[in-house]
Structures are given as structure tokens and as C-alpha cells.
JSON list of C-alpha atoms in Angstrom, two decimals:
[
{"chain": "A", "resi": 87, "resn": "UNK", "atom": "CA", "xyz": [0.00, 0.00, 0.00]},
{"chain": "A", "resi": 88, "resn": "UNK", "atom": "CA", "xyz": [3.13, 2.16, 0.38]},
{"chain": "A", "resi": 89, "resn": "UNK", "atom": "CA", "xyz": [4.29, 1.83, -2.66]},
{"chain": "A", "resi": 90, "resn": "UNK", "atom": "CA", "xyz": [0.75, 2.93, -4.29]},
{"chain": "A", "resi": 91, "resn": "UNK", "atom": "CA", "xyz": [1.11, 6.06, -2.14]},
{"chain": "A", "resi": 92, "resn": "UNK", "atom": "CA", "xyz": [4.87, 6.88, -3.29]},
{"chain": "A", "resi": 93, "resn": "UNK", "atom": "CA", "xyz": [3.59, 6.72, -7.05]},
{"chain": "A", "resi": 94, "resn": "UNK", "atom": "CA", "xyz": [0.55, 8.71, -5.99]},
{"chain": "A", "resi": 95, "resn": "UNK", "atom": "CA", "xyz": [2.88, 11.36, -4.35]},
{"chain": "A", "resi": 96, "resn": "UNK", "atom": "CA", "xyz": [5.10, 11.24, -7.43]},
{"chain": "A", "resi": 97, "resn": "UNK", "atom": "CA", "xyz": [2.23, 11.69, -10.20]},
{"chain": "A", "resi": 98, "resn": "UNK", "atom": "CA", "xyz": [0.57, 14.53, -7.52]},
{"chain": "A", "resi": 99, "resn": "UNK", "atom": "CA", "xyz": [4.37, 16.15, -7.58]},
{"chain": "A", "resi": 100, "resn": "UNK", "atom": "CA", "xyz": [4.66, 16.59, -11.13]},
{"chain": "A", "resi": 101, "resn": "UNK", "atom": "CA", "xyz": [0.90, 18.21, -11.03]},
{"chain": "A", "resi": 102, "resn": "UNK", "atom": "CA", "xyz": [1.52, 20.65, -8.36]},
{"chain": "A", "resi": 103, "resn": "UNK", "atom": "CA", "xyz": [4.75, 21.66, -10.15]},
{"chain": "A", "resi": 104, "resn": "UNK", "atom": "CA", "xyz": [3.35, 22.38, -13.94]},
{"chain": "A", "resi": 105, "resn": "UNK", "atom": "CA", "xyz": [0.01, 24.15, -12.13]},
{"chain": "A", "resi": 106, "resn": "UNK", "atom": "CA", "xyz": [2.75, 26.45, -9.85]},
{"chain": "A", "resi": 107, "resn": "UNK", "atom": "CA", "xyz": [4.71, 27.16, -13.07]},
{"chain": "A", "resi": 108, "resn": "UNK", "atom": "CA", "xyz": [1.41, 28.27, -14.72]},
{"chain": "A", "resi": 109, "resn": "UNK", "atom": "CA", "xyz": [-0.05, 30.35, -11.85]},
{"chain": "A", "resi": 110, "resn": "UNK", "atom": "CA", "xyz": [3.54, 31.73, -9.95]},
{"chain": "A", "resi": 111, "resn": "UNK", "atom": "CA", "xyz": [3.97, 34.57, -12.40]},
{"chain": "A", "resi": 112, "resn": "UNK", "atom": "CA", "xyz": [-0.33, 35.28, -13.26]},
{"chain": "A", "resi": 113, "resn": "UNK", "atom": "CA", "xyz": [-1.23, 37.34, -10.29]},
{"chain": "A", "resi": 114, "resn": "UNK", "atom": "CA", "xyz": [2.52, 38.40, -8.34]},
{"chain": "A", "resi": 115, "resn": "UNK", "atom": "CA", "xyz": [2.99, 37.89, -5.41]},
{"chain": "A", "resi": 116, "resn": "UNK", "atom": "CA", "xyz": [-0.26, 35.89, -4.80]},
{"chain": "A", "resi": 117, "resn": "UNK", "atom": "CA", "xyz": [0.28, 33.26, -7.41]},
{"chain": "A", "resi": 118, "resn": "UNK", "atom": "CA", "xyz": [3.39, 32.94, -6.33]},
{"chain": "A", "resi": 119, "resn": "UNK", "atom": "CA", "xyz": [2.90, 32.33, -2.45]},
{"chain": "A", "resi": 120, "resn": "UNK", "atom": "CA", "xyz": [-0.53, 30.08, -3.90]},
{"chain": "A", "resi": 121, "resn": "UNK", "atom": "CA", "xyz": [2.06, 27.84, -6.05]},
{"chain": "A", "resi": 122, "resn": "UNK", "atom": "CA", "xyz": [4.90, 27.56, -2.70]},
{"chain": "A", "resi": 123, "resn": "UNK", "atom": "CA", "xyz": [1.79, 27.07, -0.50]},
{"chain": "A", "resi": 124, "resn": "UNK", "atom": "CA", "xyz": [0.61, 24.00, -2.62]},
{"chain": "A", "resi": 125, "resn": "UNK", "atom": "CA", "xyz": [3.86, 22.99, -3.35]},
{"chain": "A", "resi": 126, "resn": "UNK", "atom": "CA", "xyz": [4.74, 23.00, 0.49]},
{"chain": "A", "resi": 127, "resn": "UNK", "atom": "CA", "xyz": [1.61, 21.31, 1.67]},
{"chain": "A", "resi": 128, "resn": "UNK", "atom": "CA", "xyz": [1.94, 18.19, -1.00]},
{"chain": "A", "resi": 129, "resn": "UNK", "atom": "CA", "xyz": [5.52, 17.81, 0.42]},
{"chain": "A", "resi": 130, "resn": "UNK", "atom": "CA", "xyz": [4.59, 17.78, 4.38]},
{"chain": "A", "resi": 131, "resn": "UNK", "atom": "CA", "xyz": [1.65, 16.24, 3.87]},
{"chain": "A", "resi": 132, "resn": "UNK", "atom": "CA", "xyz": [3.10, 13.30, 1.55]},
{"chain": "A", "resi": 133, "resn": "UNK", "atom": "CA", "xyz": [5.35, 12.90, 4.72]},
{"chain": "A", "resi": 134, "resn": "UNK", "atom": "CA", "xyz": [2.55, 12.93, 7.11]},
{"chain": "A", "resi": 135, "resn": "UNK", "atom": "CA", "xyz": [0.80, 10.33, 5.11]},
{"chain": "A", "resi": 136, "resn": "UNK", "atom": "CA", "xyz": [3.15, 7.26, 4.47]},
{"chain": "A", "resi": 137, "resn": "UNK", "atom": "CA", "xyz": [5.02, 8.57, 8.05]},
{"chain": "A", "resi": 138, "resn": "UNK", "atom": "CA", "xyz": [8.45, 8.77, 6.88]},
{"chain": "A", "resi": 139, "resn": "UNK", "atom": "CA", "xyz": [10.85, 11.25, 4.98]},
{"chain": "A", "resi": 140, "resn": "UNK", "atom": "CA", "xyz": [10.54, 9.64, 1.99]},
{"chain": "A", "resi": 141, "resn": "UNK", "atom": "CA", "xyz": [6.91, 10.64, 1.53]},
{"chain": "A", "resi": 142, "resn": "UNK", "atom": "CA", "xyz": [8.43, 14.41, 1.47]},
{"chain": "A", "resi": 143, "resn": "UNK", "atom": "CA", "xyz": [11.58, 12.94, -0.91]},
{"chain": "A", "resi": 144, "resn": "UNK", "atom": "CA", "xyz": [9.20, 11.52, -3.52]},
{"chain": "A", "resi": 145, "resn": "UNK", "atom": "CA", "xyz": [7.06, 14.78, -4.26]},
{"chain": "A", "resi": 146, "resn": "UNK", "atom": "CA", "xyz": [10.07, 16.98, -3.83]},
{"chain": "A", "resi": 147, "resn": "UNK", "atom": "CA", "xyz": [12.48, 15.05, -6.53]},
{"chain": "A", "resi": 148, "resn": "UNK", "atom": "CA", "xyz": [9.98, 15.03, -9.31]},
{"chain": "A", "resi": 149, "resn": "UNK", "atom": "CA", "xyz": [8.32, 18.60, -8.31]},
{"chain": "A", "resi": 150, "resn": "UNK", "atom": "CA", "xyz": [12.15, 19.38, -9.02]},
{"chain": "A", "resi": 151, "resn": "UNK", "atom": "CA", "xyz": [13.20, 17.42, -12.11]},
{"chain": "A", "resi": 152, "resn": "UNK", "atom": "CA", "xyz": [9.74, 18.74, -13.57]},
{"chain": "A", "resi": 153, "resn": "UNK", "atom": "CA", "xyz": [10.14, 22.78, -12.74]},
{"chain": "A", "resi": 154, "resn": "UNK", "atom": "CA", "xyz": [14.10, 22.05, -14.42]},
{"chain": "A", "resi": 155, "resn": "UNK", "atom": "CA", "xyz": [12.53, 20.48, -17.45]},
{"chain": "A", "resi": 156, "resn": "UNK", "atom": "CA", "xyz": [10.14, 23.27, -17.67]},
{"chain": "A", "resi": 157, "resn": "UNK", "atom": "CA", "xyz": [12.28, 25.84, -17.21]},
{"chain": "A", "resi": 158, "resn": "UNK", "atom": "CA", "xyz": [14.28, 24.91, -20.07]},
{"chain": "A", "resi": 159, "resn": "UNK", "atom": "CA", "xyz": [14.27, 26.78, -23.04]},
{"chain": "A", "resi": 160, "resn": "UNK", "atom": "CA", "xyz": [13.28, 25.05, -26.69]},
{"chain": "A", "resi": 161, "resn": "UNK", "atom": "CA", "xyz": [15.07, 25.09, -29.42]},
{"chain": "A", "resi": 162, "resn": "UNK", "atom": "CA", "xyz": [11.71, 26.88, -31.01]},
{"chain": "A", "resi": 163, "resn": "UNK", "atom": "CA", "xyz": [12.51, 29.33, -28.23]},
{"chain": "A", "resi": 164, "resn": "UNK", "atom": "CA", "xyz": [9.64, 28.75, -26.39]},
{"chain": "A", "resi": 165, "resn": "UNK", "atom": "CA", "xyz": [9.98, 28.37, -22.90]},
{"chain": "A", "resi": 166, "resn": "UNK", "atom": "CA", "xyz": [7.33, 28.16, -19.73]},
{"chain": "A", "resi": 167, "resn": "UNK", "atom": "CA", "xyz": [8.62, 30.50, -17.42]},
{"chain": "A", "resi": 168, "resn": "UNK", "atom": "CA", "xyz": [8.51, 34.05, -17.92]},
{"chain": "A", "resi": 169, "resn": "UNK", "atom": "CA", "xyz": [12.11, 36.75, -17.38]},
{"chain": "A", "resi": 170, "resn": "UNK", "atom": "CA", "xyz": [12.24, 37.98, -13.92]},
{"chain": "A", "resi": 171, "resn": "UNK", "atom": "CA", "xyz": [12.30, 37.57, -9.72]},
{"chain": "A", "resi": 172, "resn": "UNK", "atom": "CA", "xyz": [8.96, 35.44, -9.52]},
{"chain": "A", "resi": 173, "resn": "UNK", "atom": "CA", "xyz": [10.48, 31.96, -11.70]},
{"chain": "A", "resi": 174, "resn": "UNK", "atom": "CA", "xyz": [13.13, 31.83, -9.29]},
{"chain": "A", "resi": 175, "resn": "UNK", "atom": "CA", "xyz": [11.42, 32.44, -6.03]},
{"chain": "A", "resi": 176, "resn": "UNK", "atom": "CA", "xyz": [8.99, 29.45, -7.32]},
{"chain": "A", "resi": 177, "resn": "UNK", "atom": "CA", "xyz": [12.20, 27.35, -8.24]},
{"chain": "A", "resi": 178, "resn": "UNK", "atom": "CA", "xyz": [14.05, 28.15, -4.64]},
{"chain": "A", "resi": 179, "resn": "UNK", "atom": "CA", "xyz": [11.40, 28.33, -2.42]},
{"chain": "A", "resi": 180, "resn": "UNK", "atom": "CA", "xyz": [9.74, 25.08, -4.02]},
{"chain": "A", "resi": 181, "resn": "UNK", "atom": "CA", "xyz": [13.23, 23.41, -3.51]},
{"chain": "A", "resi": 182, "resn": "UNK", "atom": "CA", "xyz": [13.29, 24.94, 0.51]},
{"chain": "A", "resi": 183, "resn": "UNK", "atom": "CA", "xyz": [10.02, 23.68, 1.15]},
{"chain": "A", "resi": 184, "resn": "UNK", "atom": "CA", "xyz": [11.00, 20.12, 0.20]},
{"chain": "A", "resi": 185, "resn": "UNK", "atom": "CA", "xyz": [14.26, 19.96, 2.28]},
{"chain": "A", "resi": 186, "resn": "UNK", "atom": "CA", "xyz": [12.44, 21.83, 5.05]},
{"chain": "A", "resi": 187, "resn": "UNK", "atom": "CA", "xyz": [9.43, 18.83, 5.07]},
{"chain": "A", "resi": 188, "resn": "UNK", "atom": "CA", "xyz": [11.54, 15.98, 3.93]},
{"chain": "A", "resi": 189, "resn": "UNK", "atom": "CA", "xyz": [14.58, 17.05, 7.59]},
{"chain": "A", "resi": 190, "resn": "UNK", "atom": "CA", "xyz": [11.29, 18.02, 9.55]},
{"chain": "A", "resi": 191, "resn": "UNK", "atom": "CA", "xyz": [9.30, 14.93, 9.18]},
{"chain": "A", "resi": 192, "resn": "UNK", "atom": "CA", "xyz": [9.81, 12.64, 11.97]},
{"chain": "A", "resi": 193, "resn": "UNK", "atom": "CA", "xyz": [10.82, 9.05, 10.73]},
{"chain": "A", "resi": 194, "resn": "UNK", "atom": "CA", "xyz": [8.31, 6.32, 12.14]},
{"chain": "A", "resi": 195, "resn": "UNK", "atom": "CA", "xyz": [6.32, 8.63, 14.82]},
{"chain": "A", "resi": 196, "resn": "UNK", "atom": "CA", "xyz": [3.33, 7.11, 16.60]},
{"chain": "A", "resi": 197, "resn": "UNK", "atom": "CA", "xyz": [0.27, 8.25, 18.27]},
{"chain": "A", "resi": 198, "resn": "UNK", "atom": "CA", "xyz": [0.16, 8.56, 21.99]},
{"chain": "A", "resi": 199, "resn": "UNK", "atom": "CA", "xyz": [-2.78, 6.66, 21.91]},
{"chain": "A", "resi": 200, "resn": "UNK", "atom": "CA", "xyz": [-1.41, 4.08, 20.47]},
{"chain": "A", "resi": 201, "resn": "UNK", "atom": "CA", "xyz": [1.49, 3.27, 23.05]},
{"chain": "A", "resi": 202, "resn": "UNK", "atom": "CA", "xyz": [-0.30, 3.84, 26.01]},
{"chain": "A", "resi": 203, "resn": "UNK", "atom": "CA", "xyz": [2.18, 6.90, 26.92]},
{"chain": "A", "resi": 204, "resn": "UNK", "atom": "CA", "xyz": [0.59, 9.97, 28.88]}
]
């Protein structure tokens, strides 16, 4: 069941990284705190939900490899991302977010509930 929620996370990353590189730079600064706010939540929350780092890891990579790919310029000369600050606040802060969830998460924690501890 794991490993349906890793490809889940990884399919969601790519998503949440083309829809941030189409709204980041449409209505500045909201689009671009919208795109690191959705980026951000898939990230901690893809940690929260298989309850490990690698949950945050999955998201992150491909949210990553996709925003390089996209950022990428043709050889039409067509390219996604459009000149100036916003592009690289979306690239950095998307790439903070993911360390920040991915050294944040905590590795295999457990309900109080659960254990019996007060």
C-alpha cells in the first residue's frame, strides 16, 4: 500500500509543479505564495501520510526534475517561465520547502494513543 502512495505522491508532484509554473507569475505575489503554498503542503503532507521522509523525498524530486525540465528553453525558443524575480522564487522556495518537510518529518512517529504513553 506504500508503494501505491509513493507513485501517488510522485504523479501529484509533477501536477503541483506544472500548475505552480502556470499560476507563480499570473497574479505576483499571490500566485506565487498560492504555487509555494501547494507545493509546500503536497511535500509535508506526503510525509505525514506514508510517516516517513521519503513521503516528502518523492514529491520533492519530481516537483524538481519537472520545474528544471520546464524551465528549459526550446530550441523553437519557447519556454514556460517568464524573465524575472517570480520563476526563481517558485524554483528556490519550491526546492526549501521540500528539504524543510523531507529534515522536519519525523521518521516512524506514533500516536500517543497508540502506546499507552501519557
Amino acid at each position: 500500500m506504500r508503494y501505491v502512495s509513493y507513485v501517488l505522491l510522485a504523479v501529484l508532484g509533477v501536477a503541483v509543479a506544472v500548475a505552480g509554473a502556470l499560476v507563480q507569475d499570473a497574479w505576483l505575489p499571490g500566485g506565487l505564495l498560492l504555487a509555494l503554498a501547494g507545493s509546500g503542503a503536497l511535500f509535508w503532507g506526503g510525509a505525514k501520510l506514508t510517516r516517513n521522509r521519503v513521503g516528502a523525498i518523492v514529491p520533492a524530486g519530481l516537483w524538481l526534475a519537472t520545474v528544471l525540465f520546464l524551465s528549459s528553453s526550446r530550441p523553437e525558443g519557447d519556454f514556460l517561465f517568464a524573465n524575472g524575480v517570480a520563476p526563481y522564487l517558485y524554483l528556490l522556495g519550491g526546492a526549501m520547502a521540500g528539504v524543510m518537510c523531507a529534515t522536519l518529518a519525523q521518521p516512524g512517529f506514533t500516536d500517543s494513543r497508540s502506546t499507552g504513553a501519557r
